[in-house]
Amino acid sequence: MKVILKNAKIQFLAICGFVLLNTTLPFLSNAHAELNPSDLIGIWTTSDNGIQHDYNKAKIEQNCNEFVIIIHADLRVESIAFAKDGKFDLWSVSDEKCSFRESTLSCNMTTRSRKRIVSISNSVSWKLEKVNQTTMDSWTLNGRQISDTMFRCSRKIIDTSPLMKNLSII
C-alpha cells in the first residue's frame, strides 16, 4: 500500500510540475528585460523587414553601413540612410531632446534629402522592447505602422565623425 501511495504522490507531483511549467514558461519566454534610457544610447541599425532576431555579425555590420539610428546621451536622435556613394540619402534629426516614457521614445524629427527638406518637425514615436544588450524590437506608433528589430552597431558615437562629414547640408 505504501508503494502505491508513494507512486501516486510522485505522479501527482509530476503532473503538478508539468502544469506549472506549461503555464509559466510562456510568460517567462515572453518576458523582456526592463528598458532604461541609458540602454538606448549608441548607434543602431534595423532589420530589413520586420522583427528578425537571427542576424549574424556580418549582416548587422552590412546594415550599419546602409542605415543607422544614432541615439545621443541627451536622447536626441538622428537617423541616416546612406546612398551607394557613402553620402547620406536621407537624414532625420530630432529638433530637440526626445522623451522616453513607458518604453516609448517620442521625437519631433526634421528630414532632409540631398536636395531639399522633406518634412519639418514630424512627430514620431517608437515602442521599444529590449531583447538583450545589443538587440531591441521596435514598433512605430504613428504614421506608417512599421515593426523592426534594432541591432547595436560596433562603432561608437565618437567614431561617427567620418560619417558626419558626408552629411553636409546644401
Short mmCIF file of C-alpha atoms in Angstrom, two decimals:
data_model
loop_
_atom_site.label_atom_id
_atom_site.label_comp_id
_atom_site.label_asym_id
_atom_site.label_seq_id
_atom_site.Cartn_x
_atom_site.Cartn_y
_atom_site.Cartn_z
CA MET A 1 0.00 0.00 0.00
CA LYS A 2 2.88 2.38 0.86
CA VAL A 3 4.41 1.78 -2.58
CA ILE A 4 1.11 2.58 -4.33
CA LEU A 5 0.68 5.78 -2.29
CA LYS A 6 4.28 6.75 -2.94
CA ASN A 7 3.84 6.19 -6.72
CA ALA A 8 0.55 8.13 -6.69
CA LYS A 9 2.27 11.01 -4.85
CA ILE A 10 5.12 11.02 -7.39
CA GLN A 11 2.63 11.01 -10.28
CA PHE A 12 0.64 13.83 -8.65
CA LEU A 13 3.81 15.93 -8.17
CA ALA A 14 4.90 15.22 -11.74
CA ILE A 15 1.51 16.32 -13.10
CA CYS A 16 1.55 19.48 -10.94
CA GLY A 17 5.08 20.25 -12.10
CA PHE A 18 4.10 19.73 -15.74
CA VAL A 19 1.06 22.01 -15.37
CA LEU A 20 3.12 24.65 -13.57
CA LEU A 21 5.84 24.62 -16.23
CA ASN A 22 3.35 24.78 -19.10
CA THR A 23 1.52 27.74 -17.58
CA THR A 24 4.57 29.78 -16.51
CA LEU A 25 7.10 29.11 -19.29
CA PRO A 26 5.18 31.06 -21.95
CA PHE A 27 5.22 34.09 -19.67
CA LEU A 28 8.90 33.65 -18.89
CA SER A 29 9.86 33.24 -22.54
CA ASN A 30 7.97 36.44 -23.45
CA ALA A 31 9.41 38.41 -20.56
CA HIS A 32 11.75 41.14 -21.77
CA ALA A 33 14.35 42.95 -19.75
CA GLU A 34 13.41 46.37 -18.43
CA LEU A 35 14.48 49.16 -20.75
CA ASN A 36 16.27 52.21 -19.34
CA PRO A 37 17.14 55.40 -21.27
CA SER A 38 20.84 54.57 -20.93
CA ASP A 39 20.19 51.31 -22.85
CA LEU A 40 19.25 53.37 -25.90
CA ILE A 41 22.46 55.39 -26.22
CA GLY A 42 24.56 54.35 -29.19
CA ILE A 43 24.44 53.61 -32.88
CA TRP A 44 21.81 51.18 -34.12
CA THR A 45 20.65 49.68 -37.38
CA THR A 46 17.47 47.81 -38.19
CA SER A 47 16.40 44.53 -39.71
CA ASP A 48 15.44 44.57 -43.37
CA ASN A 49 11.81 43.63 -42.97
CA GLY A 50 10.00 43.20 -39.65
CA ILE A 51 11.02 41.54 -36.42
CA GLN A 52 14.06 39.30 -37.07
CA HIS A 53 16.46 38.13 -34.35
CA ASP A 54 18.60 35.79 -36.46
CA TYR A 55 21.07 38.30 -37.96
CA ASN A 56 24.76 37.41 -37.76
CA LYS A 57 27.52 39.99 -37.16
CA ALA A 58 28.31 40.36 -40.87
CA LYS A 59 24.68 41.15 -41.74
CA ILE A 60 24.41 43.62 -38.86
CA GLU A 61 27.57 45.43 -40.00
CA GLN A 62 26.32 45.48 -43.60
CA ASN A 63 23.11 47.14 -42.41
CA CYS A 64 25.14 49.53 -40.21
CA ASN A 65 26.82 50.76 -43.41
CA GLU A 66 23.45 51.39 -45.08
CA PHE A 67 21.23 52.81 -42.32
CA VAL A 68 21.91 53.97 -38.76
CA ILE A 69 19.98 55.44 -35.89
CA ILE A 70 22.16 57.47 -33.53
CA ILE A 71 20.72 57.99 -30.06
CA HIS A 72 22.77 60.56 -28.16
CA ALA A 73 23.19 60.70 -24.37
CA ASP A 74 20.73 63.63 -24.17
CA LEU A 75 18.20 61.48 -26.12
CA ARG A 76 18.47 63.47 -29.34
CA VAL A 77 18.01 61.12 -32.27
CA GLU A 78 19.41 61.06 -35.80
CA SER A 79 18.66 58.51 -38.49
CA ILE A 80 20.74 58.35 -41.62
CA ALA A 81 20.12 56.33 -44.78
CA PHE A 82 23.26 56.14 -46.90
CA ALA A 83 23.43 56.11 -50.70
CA LYS A 84 25.78 53.79 -52.62
CA ASP A 85 28.42 56.56 -52.72
CA GLY A 86 28.57 56.61 -48.90
CA LYS A 87 26.95 60.03 -48.61
CA PHE A 88 23.60 60.48 -46.98
CA ASP A 89 20.43 59.85 -48.92
CA LEU A 90 18.02 60.79 -46.12
CA TRP A 91 18.92 62.37 -42.81
CA SER A 92 16.41 62.84 -39.99
CA VAL A 93 17.31 64.81 -36.87
CA SER A 94 15.25 65.38 -33.75
CA ASP A 95 14.52 69.06 -33.27
CA GLU A 96 15.20 68.74 -29.55
CA LYS A 97 15.64 66.09 -26.86
CA CYS A 98 13.20 63.21 -27.32
CA SER A 99 11.01 62.00 -24.47
CA PHE A 100 11.16 58.47 -23.11
CA ARG A 101 8.24 57.12 -21.06
CA GLU A 102 6.92 53.60 -20.60
CA SER A 103 9.43 52.20 -23.13
CA THR A 104 8.26 54.68 -25.78
CA LEU A 105 10.69 57.10 -27.45
CA SER A 106 8.92 60.15 -28.92
CA CYS A 107 10.57 62.83 -31.06
CA ASN A 108 9.85 65.67 -33.46
CA MET A 109 12.07 64.96 -36.47
CA THR A 110 13.10 67.08 -39.44
CA THR A 111 14.07 65.04 -42.50
CA ARG A 112 16.31 66.17 -45.34
CA SER A 113 17.26 64.60 -48.63
CA ARG A 114 20.32 65.71 -50.58
CA LYS A 115 18.21 68.25 -52.45
CA ARG A 116 15.58 69.50 -50.04
CA ILE A 117 13.85 69.37 -46.68
CA VAL A 118 11.34 66.52 -46.82
CA SER A 119 9.47 67.19 -43.56
CA ILE A 120 9.75 69.62 -40.67
CA SER A 121 9.07 68.74 -37.05
CA ASN A 122 7.27 65.49 -37.87
CA SER A 123 6.13 63.68 -34.69
CA VAL A 124 7.40 60.09 -34.47
CA SER A 125 7.12 57.56 -31.63
CA TRP A 126 8.57 54.09 -31.23
CA LYS A 127 7.56 51.47 -28.69
CA LEU A 128 10.77 49.64 -27.76
CA GLU A 129 11.26 46.24 -26.19
CA LYS A 130 14.69 45.13 -25.06
CA VAL A 131 15.61 41.63 -26.24
CA ASN A 132 19.18 41.76 -24.91
CA GLN A 133 22.05 44.29 -24.59
CA THR A 134 22.53 44.55 -28.36
CA THR A 135 19.01 43.95 -29.67
CA MET A 136 15.64 45.71 -29.34
CA ASP A 137 12.34 45.27 -31.11
CA SER A 138 10.59 48.48 -32.19
CA TRP A 139 7.13 49.42 -33.38
CA THR A 140 6.34 52.78 -34.95
CA LEU A 141 3.25 54.13 -33.23
CA ASN A 142 2.28 56.90 -35.63
CA GLY A 143 2.41 57.24 -39.37
CA ARG A 144 3.25 54.02 -41.16
CA GLN A 145 2.92 51.05 -38.82
CA ILE A 146 6.40 49.50 -39.03
CA SER A 147 7.97 46.86 -36.81
CA ASP A 148 11.68 46.12 -36.87
CA THR A 149 14.45 44.66 -34.82
CA MET A 150 17.19 47.13 -33.90
CA PHE A 151 20.79 45.89 -33.61
CA ARG A 152 23.61 47.80 -31.94
CA CYS A 153 26.38 48.70 -34.41
CA SER A 154 30.01 48.11 -33.42
CA ARG A 155 31.09 51.72 -33.89
CA LYS A 156 30.65 54.22 -31.09
CA ILE A 157 29.15 57.69 -31.29
CA ILE A 158 32.62 59.26 -31.15
CA ASP A 159 33.55 57.13 -34.19
CA THR A 160 30.87 58.72 -36.38
CA SER A 161 32.88 61.78 -37.45
CA PRO A 162 33.75 60.16 -40.84
CA LEU A 163 30.01 59.62 -41.34
CA MET A 164 29.19 63.19 -40.38
CA LYS A 165 31.49 64.77 -42.99
CA ASN A 166 29.20 63.21 -45.64
CA LEU A 167 26.19 64.93 -44.12
CA SER A 168 26.97 68.47 -45.20
CA ILE A 169 23.79 70.35 -45.84
CA ILE A 170 23.37 72.07 -49.19
#
